[in-house]
Amino acid sequence: MSHGHEDHSSHIKEYWWVFAALMFFTGLTVAVWGWFDFGRPGFSAGDCVVGLLIACVKASLVGLIFMHLREERGLIYKILVFTFYFFAALMFLCLFALSDPIRPVFGVNL
Amino acid sequence: MEIPYEVTPRRDTGLFNSKIGIWLFLASEVMLFGGLFSAYVFLRVGIHEGIDNPWPERVQEPLLGAVNTVVLIASSVFVVLAWVGLKMRKWRTFQIYMSLVIGCALTFLVIKTREYQTKMVEHHGINLKDGSVIECEILSDNAKDPIEKRRAGWPAGFAGLFGHANGYSTLKVRFLAESVTLSLDSASLLFMDYAEKGELWPASTVGDRKIDGKSQWEDWFFPAKRDILAKLSEARSLRRDYVQREVLGKSRKLDQVLLDKDLPAVNVETKVTIKFDKPLKFNVPGSYRTASHTESSLSFVDGTQLAGALAEGGDMIEVLVHGMDLQRLPISQQMSAKAWSLIVDEHQREAAKMAYKEEQDKVVAEIRKHYPEGKFPSVEEEKHQLGSRRVNVLHIHLHDHADGEKHGESQEHAEPKKETGGEEKDPHAVSGGHANNEFILARIPRSEVLYASNHGPWYNTYYAIYFTMTGLHGLHVLGGALVLGYMLVFGKKLYLKNPEHLANRVEVGGLFWHFVDLVWIFLFPIMYLM
């Protein structure tokens, strides 16, 4: 990134807008906790999906704007593609546990 | 030595070197936190088969977590503005924004510490044998009345930040022992660690021998242990030799050989009883991991057994109740849970039960909507069908309801108010009726307790993963603040020499800082809201 001085100053407003958006989404996350209920009352898969989606939007904003990923060099994207791939694999790793033949140690659920 | 491409980009990559470096580092950091997030999913998915079922959902007040989210996001903006300041060659702007970043980092860490402290000092969970859990604050048992007791609990409570022991510090079984029986082959003298101070290694009698003081105890114990172990070894070797001779030499079957009358037995008496000349006081952590006890005996996990009697009051835990967690009981049994009967004041008990019932009715009505007519689970199914899904709605804070006149005004964290008038207060009066019921006092017999602890990482799986992830994240915040703080304090020299170089450093430090923010963006909903 080789921006001129004027270029940088023009970004300042954008950074504050992103800040405002992030605040809004944080408020929305808490609202999902407190007021809206997706699916069953209390916590449910619906809340989980909505909560994580909001987190993803926030993360994208931080990544694209604050970390300058929208105007980054190709090499960084290559690093990130690999990271994403392995991260996803790591997340799915625990799914193998579901096919674990070992049954509950205590025999019954409490 | 001049390090190349610190300021200008390399032609092939188009980037200065430290930027590639930080992105590779962040990639490894993603894997580090990814592993922990994966562990979280694993634990949560598997919870239905574990002892911690159901998963404690939404057990934390989200306010502090939300404030910390705001603080970190603000710091992310400040760090990028500090970098812009450098790019525009405005040192003062850089200084202001970077100071704000450090301020945010410190605020975050202070809030986090406060959260940890609350969990480890003020919040305890007493799991009763019938499955109900009393969420409470355990009172120190050295002070006279509950207000003093609560305050007196603090200094001891701080120890909880540094170790496991605090969870049980006021949960000790107090026992007056007349004798101790231990197995010399397996036991040690570690039980003596739990004797009250000043009463260590007392005058005692083992068989006909008198022992008094640590050196005499040890002079007796270690040779006696060696002697027993030698006898055991000899007896076992005789037996082994016999078996080998018969099985290998005479090709007999092992199970037949073991029935032989001639088979040498290992009859070595390893147990020995030590009588204390006068009863010895013990304070033993009342955890099933350490010891179990009856009215007249107290056993340690290595088999050492004290005989005597429970000291007066040693079997009762006094607590200030925060709430009841009855999710492990079927809804139909929740109102008759043991936990209710332990609330000392009858009015408070009834008021709390009424408030709970009110809440429970709402929940049941709500859940019924999700089942077709006639398909509502039976009592047997209910425990699993509903219990595991209904957590915090049933986990009410009694402080909000018990008074009956203070609905909606949370007093959970309210500082207890001391009565004016200077009268010596009866501990029972604190919870005596509606007039002055800041507290709901409960007295819990230890015999009812399955497991009790503060809400440290050892309390359950949720707190284990919560402390692991937020703790690691907190260390990242600290590390990032140190690096950025270094640039703020010592950066001027480099700025004057080559401002672009400092800007690049701040950009790299800033990328790490944004990553720390990103992790928190996911940790917040996962740990506080789900």
XYZ file of C-alpha atoms in Angstrom:
640
model
C 0.000 0.000 0.000
C 1.489 3.268 -0.969
C -1.072 5.911 -0.293
C -0.472 9.617 -0.424
C -1.159 11.801 2.618
C -4.466 13.037 1.215
C -5.486 9.478 0.543
C -4.946 8.544 4.190
C -6.883 11.502 5.510
C -9.802 10.592 3.269
C -9.868 7.170 4.940
C -10.368 8.604 8.413
C -14.063 9.202 7.917
C -14.467 5.676 6.648
C -12.765 4.252 9.743
C -15.240 6.077 11.978
C -18.149 4.789 9.921
C -16.865 1.256 10.340
C -16.550 1.918 14.057
C -20.196 3.018 14.125
C -21.225 -0.078 12.170
C -19.317 -2.317 14.559
C -21.007 -0.656 17.531
C -24.371 -1.196 15.874
C -23.654 -4.878 15.284
C -22.413 -5.301 18.859
C -25.698 -3.831 20.054
C -27.539 -6.166 17.707
C -25.684 -9.186 19.108
C -26.707 -8.259 22.640
C -30.249 -7.627 21.427
C -30.378 -11.132 19.986
C -29.395 -12.336 23.433
C -31.849 -10.204 25.320
C -34.908 -9.458 23.247
C -35.161 -11.503 20.123
C -35.438 -15.211 20.254
C -35.001 -17.328 17.199
C -36.472 -20.769 17.384
C -37.103 -21.969 20.915
C -37.288 -19.605 23.874
C -33.894 -19.004 25.439
C -30.842 -20.127 23.549
C -31.379 -22.125 20.385
C -29.680 -23.039 17.141
C -31.350 -19.994 15.581
C -29.683 -17.684 18.073
C -26.389 -19.432 17.444
C -26.574 -18.967 13.682
C -27.685 -15.339 13.900
C -25.090 -14.535 16.579
C -22.270 -16.071 14.550
C -23.449 -14.432 11.333
C -23.319 -11.031 12.991
C -19.853 -11.877 14.333
C -18.777 -12.824 10.790
C -20.031 -9.494 9.431
C -18.111 -7.663 12.161
C -15.003 -9.719 11.501
C -15.264 -8.982 7.771
C -15.462 -5.257 8.439
C -12.392 -5.369 10.680
C -10.514 -7.522 8.183
C -11.444 -5.616 5.028
C -11.193 -2.060 6.316
C -8.958 -1.980 9.381
C -6.584 -4.690 8.193
C -6.721 -3.333 4.630
C -7.521 -6.710 3.133
C -9.667 -5.228 0.387
C -6.608 -3.639 -1.189
C -3.914 -6.125 -0.245
C -1.335 -7.939 -2.363
C -2.001 -11.390 -3.768
C 0.542 -13.120 -1.560
C -1.445 -12.252 1.571
C -4.597 -13.745 0.032
C -2.707 -16.930 -0.736
C -1.604 -17.188 2.885
C -5.173 -16.577 4.009
C -6.677 -19.169 1.669
C -4.448 -21.807 3.221
C -5.269 -20.555 6.701
C -8.971 -20.679 5.972
C -8.715 -24.184 4.571
C -6.905 -25.547 7.621
C -9.109 -23.614 10.011
C -12.200 -25.135 8.424
C -10.621 -28.584 8.662
C -9.925 -27.946 12.331
C -13.528 -26.970 12.935
C -14.784 -30.136 11.284
C -12.299 -32.263 13.176
C -14.616 -32.490 16.145
C -17.320 -33.979 13.958
C -15.301 -37.188 13.878
C -16.038 -37.461 17.570
C -19.692 -37.961 16.761
C -18.881 -41.295 15.212
C -16.838 -42.322 18.229
C -18.105 -45.742 19.311
C -17.386 -45.081 22.992
C -20.653 -44.563 24.807
C -21.232 -42.465 27.925
C -18.950 -43.387 30.774
C -21.638 -42.876 33.345
C -24.236 -44.888 31.464
C -26.919 -42.280 31.909
C -27.196 -38.610 31.384
C -27.495 -36.613 34.545
C 23.506 -4.516 9.951
C 20.959 -3.219 7.521
C 17.928 -5.464 7.267
C 16.576 -5.292 3.726
C 13.007 -4.408 2.780
C 11.999 -3.025 6.152
C 10.687 0.143 4.603
C 10.484 -0.402 0.871
C 8.553 -3.316 -0.604
C 10.313 -6.237 -2.228
C 9.807 -6.247 -5.940
C 8.601 -9.870 -6.147
C 6.098 -9.777 -3.289
C 5.201 -6.116 -3.406
C 5.339 -6.064 0.385
C 7.843 -5.103 3.050
C 9.148 -8.185 4.798
C 7.694 -7.758 8.266
C 4.226 -7.572 6.756
C 4.560 -11.045 5.259
C 6.008 -12.102 8.587
C 3.067 -10.840 10.599
C 0.526 -12.435 8.254
C 2.275 -15.798 8.541
C 2.312 -15.338 12.313
C -1.384 -14.465 12.287
C -2.060 -17.573 10.225
C -0.429 -19.649 12.974
C -2.421 -17.719 15.563
C -5.624 -18.565 13.703
C -4.690 -22.216 14.047
C -3.942 -21.786 17.757
C -7.298 -20.203 18.513
C -8.962 -22.436 15.902
C -7.856 -25.453 17.923
C -9.482 -23.986 21.011
C -12.669 -23.034 19.178
C -12.769 -26.557 17.831
C -12.311 -27.874 21.371
C -15.201 -25.666 22.455
C -17.467 -27.117 19.765
C -16.318 -30.617 20.692
C -17.064 -30.096 24.368
C -20.388 -28.509 23.659
C -21.554 -31.099 21.167
C -20.445 -33.882 23.485
C -21.954 -32.403 26.610
C -25.114 -34.443 26.287
C -23.156 -37.502 27.241
C -21.091 -35.987 29.984
C -21.393 -35.268 33.643
C -21.749 -31.536 33.031
C -24.925 -31.946 31.015
C -26.734 -29.674 30.463
C -24.298 -27.066 29.187
C -24.536 -23.891 31.233
C -25.943 -21.494 28.690
C -25.949 -17.753 29.198
C -24.666 -17.933 32.724
C -22.786 -14.678 32.491
C -24.039 -11.152 32.619
C -23.291 -9.863 29.127
C -22.801 -6.248 30.208
C -19.108 -6.464 31.074
C -18.437 -8.568 27.985
C -20.263 -6.031 25.803
C -18.321 -3.159 27.359
C -15.094 -5.013 26.642
C -16.198 -5.536 23.039
C -16.774 -1.807 22.663
C -13.413 -1.080 24.281
C -11.545 -3.414 21.922
C -13.330 -2.176 18.815
C -12.576 1.408 19.826
C -8.928 0.475 20.315
C -8.911 -1.034 16.825
C -10.045 2.287 15.359
C -7.496 4.158 17.453
C -4.620 1.976 16.302
C -5.490 2.490 12.660
C -5.820 6.246 13.264
C -2.443 6.254 15.016
C -0.978 4.638 11.909
C -2.673 7.239 9.691
C -1.150 9.907 11.953
C 2.318 8.540 11.219
C 1.614 8.270 7.508
C 0.614 11.929 7.559
C 3.754 12.687 9.604
C 1.756 13.957 12.563
C 3.641 12.683 15.615
C 1.219 14.284 18.062
C -1.782 12.564 16.449
C 0.068 9.268 16.632
C 0.833 9.843 20.313
C -2.769 10.673 21.198
C -4.315 7.704 19.412
C -1.687 5.240 20.539
C -2.164 6.400 24.150
C -5.877 5.732 23.712
C -5.076 2.233 22.431
C -2.984 1.506 25.525
C -5.741 2.983 27.692
C -8.291 0.687 26.049
C -6.024 -2.329 26.537
C -5.645 -1.558 30.227
C -9.406 -0.990 30.588
C -10.042 -4.343 28.927
C -7.632 -6.108 31.256
C -9.036 -4.424 34.371
C -12.589 -5.448 33.415
C -11.436 -8.978 32.670
C -9.651 -9.212 35.997
C -12.769 -8.006 37.751
C -14.800 -10.679 35.958
C -12.347 -13.382 36.967
C -12.295 -12.110 40.511
C -16.082 -12.179 40.740
C -16.178 -15.751 39.568
C -13.455 -16.950 41.863
C -14.284 -14.944 44.952
C -17.985 -14.168 45.051
C -19.700 -16.887 43.089
C -19.911 -20.433 44.297
C -22.008 -23.325 43.161
C -23.039 -25.884 45.738
C -24.215 -29.006 43.943
C -26.475 -30.994 46.197
C -26.882 -34.722 46.018
C -30.434 -34.462 44.702
C -29.218 -32.588 41.595
C -30.182 -29.074 42.619
C -27.539 -26.387 42.684
C -27.455 -23.403 44.988
C -25.679 -20.487 43.359
C -24.307 -18.483 46.204
C -21.557 -16.712 48.011
C -20.021 -18.725 50.804
C -19.617 -16.857 54.050
C -16.421 -16.901 55.990
C -16.938 -18.907 59.114
C -14.685 -16.860 61.352
C -16.807 -13.724 61.653
C -19.842 -13.254 63.849
C -22.662 -12.075 61.609
C -23.312 -12.480 57.880
C -22.270 -8.930 56.994
C -18.918 -9.318 58.685
C -18.631 -12.811 57.367
C -19.114 -11.618 53.856
C -16.402 -9.018 54.188
C -14.128 -11.372 56.035
C -14.445 -13.742 53.124
C -12.701 -11.329 50.800
C -9.056 -11.623 51.833
C -9.285 -15.390 51.810
C -11.156 -15.130 48.535
C -8.323 -13.380 46.779
C -6.314 -16.527 47.224
C -8.786 -18.076 44.830
C -7.212 -16.128 42.004
C -4.073 -18.131 42.480
C -5.208 -21.583 43.316
C -7.769 -24.251 43.563
C -7.956 -24.302 47.312
C -10.118 -21.270 47.817
C -13.216 -22.922 46.518
C -13.125 -25.047 49.582
C -11.515 -22.638 52.019
C -14.731 -22.115 53.868
C -16.008 -25.547 53.067
C -13.697 -27.429 55.323
C -14.796 -30.352 57.387
C -13.785 -29.656 60.942
C -13.001 -32.848 62.716
C -11.745 -33.789 66.179
C -9.671 -36.927 65.753
C -8.784 -39.305 68.535
C -6.816 -41.700 66.384
C -5.677 -42.286 62.860
C -5.407 -45.576 61.021
C -3.154 -45.794 58.010
C -1.812 -48.456 55.713
C 1.937 -48.362 55.948
C 2.381 -49.827 52.473
C 0.521 -47.085 50.655
C -0.117 -44.150 52.971
C 2.038 -41.179 53.778
C 2.004 -38.669 56.586
C 0.389 -36.082 54.328
C -2.818 -36.198 56.337
C -0.952 -34.186 58.954
C -0.997 -31.211 56.551
C -4.659 -30.796 57.431
C -4.126 -30.613 61.201
C -4.708 -27.184 62.659
C -1.685 -24.991 62.996
C 0.189 -25.426 66.251
C -1.110 -28.952 66.631
C 1.263 -30.685 64.282
C 2.951 -33.923 65.268
C 1.335 -34.234 68.712
C 2.191 -36.659 71.495
C 0.776 -40.000 70.426
C 0.990 -43.705 70.980
C 1.622 -46.390 68.352
C 1.384 -49.825 69.926
C 3.557 -49.388 73.027
C 5.699 -46.693 71.546
C 5.322 -43.016 72.411
C 6.039 -40.480 69.721
C 6.068 -36.714 70.087
C 7.244 -34.074 67.620
C 8.028 -34.321 63.941
C 11.391 -36.051 64.250
C 10.028 -38.798 66.505
C 7.047 -39.276 64.162
C 9.366 -39.636 61.215
C 11.791 -41.820 63.141
C 8.933 -44.189 63.738
C 7.124 -43.898 60.398
C 9.851 -44.417 57.822
C 11.568 -47.460 59.393
C 8.130 -48.974 60.068
C 7.150 -48.379 56.443
C 10.415 -49.894 55.190
C 9.896 -52.860 57.460
C 6.359 -53.474 56.212
C 7.385 -53.060 52.577
C 10.231 -55.551 53.067
C 7.859 -58.065 54.666
C 5.358 -57.559 51.857
C 8.039 -57.967 49.255
C 9.290 -61.167 50.853
C 5.801 -62.638 51.140
C 4.978 -61.730 47.558
C 8.178 -63.158 46.235
C 7.553 -66.468 48.059
C 4.120 -66.592 46.503
C 5.434 -65.666 43.053
C 8.171 -68.288 43.233
C 5.630 -70.947 44.167
C 3.343 -69.996 41.287
C 6.213 -69.936 38.797
C 7.468 -73.297 39.989
C 4.069 -74.899 39.645
C 3.025 -73.264 36.386
C 6.274 -73.223 34.483
C 7.980 -76.224 36.107
C 5.027 -78.593 36.398
C 2.876 -77.187 33.579
C -0.141 -76.753 35.837
C -2.876 -74.281 35.084
C -2.699 -70.963 36.879
C -6.267 -70.991 38.226
C -5.658 -74.404 39.767
C -2.403 -73.316 41.329
C -4.104 -70.335 42.905
C -6.434 -72.749 44.735
C -3.574 -74.739 46.286
C -3.551 -75.047 50.029
C 0.226 -74.766 50.030
C 0.196 -71.500 48.129
C 1.962 -69.010 50.416
C -0.428 -66.226 51.429
C 0.514 -62.596 51.699
C -0.685 -61.981 55.211
C 1.122 -58.901 56.282
C -0.767 -56.528 58.507
C -0.104 -53.148 57.002
C -2.603 -51.135 58.953
C -1.488 -49.368 62.049
C -3.412 -47.160 64.433
C -1.938 -44.139 66.105
C -3.738 -42.798 69.153
C -3.420 -39.125 69.849
C -2.912 -38.344 73.533
C -5.498 -35.589 73.247
C -7.988 -35.007 70.398
C -6.377 -33.381 67.389
C -8.227 -30.768 65.344
C -8.329 -31.165 61.560
C -9.608 -28.832 58.850
C -10.014 -30.876 55.711
C -11.212 -29.529 52.358
C -14.669 -30.959 51.988
C -14.330 -32.172 48.450
C -15.071 -35.686 47.384
C -11.718 -35.573 45.642
C -9.907 -35.245 48.923
C -11.898 -36.897 51.642
C -15.182 -38.333 52.698
C -16.577 -38.431 56.158
C -19.287 -39.671 58.484
C -20.214 -38.480 61.954
C -17.380 -40.471 63.460
C -14.780 -40.946 60.749
C -12.975 -39.031 58.045
C -11.205 -40.796 55.185
C -8.582 -39.573 52.781
C -8.163 -40.869 49.252
C -5.051 -42.855 50.196
C -7.132 -44.812 52.709
C -5.948 -43.003 55.815
C -8.825 -42.830 58.227
C -9.333 -40.540 61.188
C -11.606 -41.704 63.970
C -13.301 -39.236 66.280
C -16.180 -36.847 65.821
C -17.152 -33.880 63.685
C -16.332 -30.638 65.462
C -19.260 -28.453 66.445
C -20.639 -26.580 63.441
C -18.118 -28.276 61.232
C -20.715 -29.837 59.096
C -22.679 -26.770 58.070
C -21.948 -24.333 55.240
C -23.464 -20.873 55.519
C -24.165 -19.072 52.266
C -25.835 -16.025 50.775
C -28.068 -17.364 48.030
C -27.841 -15.758 44.576
C -30.035 -18.193 42.752
C -31.245 -21.732 42.295
C -30.185 -23.841 39.371
C -32.625 -26.733 39.182
C -32.210 -27.592 35.532
C -31.059 -31.128 36.252
C -34.350 -31.950 37.933
C -37.541 -32.672 36.022
C -39.782 -29.632 36.143
C -42.355 -31.493 38.208
C -39.773 -32.093 40.947
C -38.210 -28.686 41.003
C -40.462 -27.158 43.618
C -39.675 -29.925 46.078
C -35.919 -29.744 45.546
C -33.778 -30.057 48.633
C -32.235 -26.660 47.967
C -35.398 -24.798 48.956
C -35.576 -26.328 52.403
C -32.104 -25.038 53.228
C -33.122 -21.388 53.061
C -33.203 -20.358 56.701
C -36.059 -17.869 56.681
C -39.464 -19.283 55.963
C -40.909 -16.099 54.421
C -37.984 -15.728 52.081
C -38.220 -19.373 51.138
C -41.877 -19.093 50.232
C -41.403 -15.808 48.376
C -38.518 -17.267 46.402
C -40.455 -20.400 45.567
C -43.408 -18.353 44.407
C -41.205 -16.233 42.184
C -39.585 -19.352 40.808
C -42.923 -21.003 40.153
C -44.124 -17.932 38.343
C -41.094 -18.034 36.091
C -41.371 -21.780 35.632
C -45.017 -21.534 34.565
C -44.050 -19.004 31.919
C -41.329 -21.271 30.618
C -43.527 -24.349 30.528
C -46.234 -22.402 28.684
C -43.623 -21.200 26.226
C -42.217 -24.684 25.666
C -45.674 -26.161 25.188
C -46.090 -23.955 22.158
C -43.286 -25.887 20.504
C -44.974 -29.253 20.909
C -48.053 -30.392 19.034
C -51.152 -30.895 21.159
C -50.797 -33.952 23.384
C -47.133 -34.419 22.575
C -45.701 -32.661 25.597
C -43.030 -34.924 27.086
C -43.826 -37.085 30.074
C -42.071 -36.568 33.394
C -39.518 -39.248 32.548
C -38.691 -37.722 29.205
C -38.993 -34.202 30.443
C -35.632 -34.229 32.191
C -33.778 -34.739 28.977
C -36.216 -33.195 26.570
C -36.613 -29.996 28.478
C -33.951 -29.892 31.109
C -31.105 -29.791 28.670
C -32.726 -27.049 26.651
C -34.047 -24.869 29.410
C -31.267 -23.404 31.360
C -31.188 -19.880 32.457
C -34.804 -19.046 32.334
C -35.168 -21.415 35.215
C -32.004 -20.137 36.753
C -33.445 -17.054 38.354
C -31.795 -14.588 40.616
C -33.704 -14.701 43.827
C -32.570 -11.251 44.884
C -34.818 -9.811 42.229
C -37.850 -11.566 43.513
C -37.607 -12.545 47.133
C -38.622 -9.190 48.533
C -41.770 -9.045 46.498
C -41.465 -5.270 46.344
C -38.247 -4.923 44.472
C -39.010 -6.543 41.179
C -36.700 -5.578 38.405
C -34.132 -4.051 40.705
C -31.193 -6.392 40.732
C -29.415 -6.461 44.028
C -27.107 -9.240 43.208
C -24.048 -7.114 43.433
C -25.422 -4.613 45.882
C -23.150 -3.962 48.808
C -24.821 -5.157 51.994
C -26.181 -2.332 54.094
C -25.442 -2.421 57.740
C -28.311 -1.614 60.037
C -27.994 1.650 61.885
C -28.446 1.906 65.603
C -25.231 0.280 66.690
C -26.935 -2.769 68.116
C -25.222 -6.094 68.052
C -26.997 -7.961 65.337
C -28.317 -11.461 65.530
C -27.204 -13.390 62.455
C -30.689 -14.792 62.075
C -32.207 -11.323 61.948
C -30.472 -10.517 58.682
C -32.699 -12.874 56.859
C -35.563 -12.460 59.240
C -38.490 -11.331 57.167
C -39.284 -8.831 54.504
C -38.153 -5.733 56.298
C -34.428 -6.258 55.940
C -33.838 -9.077 53.556
C -30.867 -7.956 51.527
C -29.653 -11.476 52.114
C -31.131 -14.841 51.624
C -29.250 -16.951 54.078
C -29.056 -20.699 53.670
C -27.388 -23.280 55.861
C -26.335 -26.379 54.037
C -25.386 -29.602 55.805
C -22.255 -30.968 54.258
C -23.845 -34.383 54.042
C -26.146 -32.946 51.345
C -23.280 -31.652 49.237
C -22.066 -33.559 46.227
C -19.599 -30.982 45.014
C -18.960 -27.365 45.842
C -16.572 -24.871 44.394
C -16.147 -21.309 43.295
C -16.690 -20.651 39.596
C -13.084 -21.190 38.649
C -11.970 -23.265 35.668
C -12.345 -26.394 37.815
C -16.083 -25.842 38.391
C -17.281 -27.367 35.139
C -16.370 -27.817 31.495
C -17.821 -24.468 30.506
C -15.685 -22.552 32.968
C -12.645 -24.610 31.973
C -12.900 -23.609 28.320
C -14.023 -20.078 29.238
C -10.928 -19.441 31.326
C -8.637 -21.125 28.816
C -9.845 -19.097 25.838
C -10.367 -15.743 27.503
C -7.134 -16.197 29.455
C -5.131 -16.837 26.299
C -6.862 -13.925 24.621
C -6.096 -11.723 27.632
C -2.408 -12.635 27.331
C -2.543 -11.546 23.682
C -4.052 -8.224 24.717
C -1.261 -7.775 27.249
C 1.417 -8.725 24.715
C -0.009 -6.434 22.039
C -0.270 -3.549 24.506
C 3.382 -4.010 25.496
C 4.568 -3.934 21.876
C 2.415 -0.939 20.920
C 3.346 0.781 24.189
C 7.024 0.315 23.344
C 6.467 2.052 19.993
C 4.683 4.898 21.745
C 7.379 5.448 24.364
C 10.527 4.720 22.387
C 9.352 5.411 18.827
C 10.345 9.064 18.580
C 13.979 8.349 17.705
C 13.014 6.098 14.818
C 10.335 8.568 13.737
C 12.891 11.333 13.416
C 15.269 9.045 11.536
C 12.792 7.304 9.239
C 9.081 7.910 9.893
C 7.993 5.395 7.241
C 9.876 2.674 9.076
C 7.986 3.422 12.300
C 4.709 3.587 10.335
C 5.422 0.102 8.992
C 6.126 -1.179 12.476
C 2.899 0.324 13.780
C 1.010 -1.189 10.836
C 2.384 -4.614 11.685
C 1.640 -4.160 15.407
C -1.786 -2.872 14.427
C -2.492 -5.985 12.334
C -1.826 -8.099 15.419
C -4.071 -5.838 17.444
C -6.922 -6.169 14.938
C -6.506 -9.924 15.085
C -6.894 -9.819 18.874
C -10.054 -7.793 18.304
C -11.297 -10.356 15.765
C -10.863 -13.201 18.214
C -12.874 -11.308 20.813
C -15.625 -10.600 18.286
C -16.226 -14.369 18.208
C -15.452 -15.065 21.845
C -18.039 -12.588 23.072
C -21.150 -14.210 21.586
C -19.848 -17.713 22.176
C -18.938 -17.267 25.822
C -21.528 -14.754 26.968
C -24.559 -15.083 24.775
C -24.826 -18.739 23.847
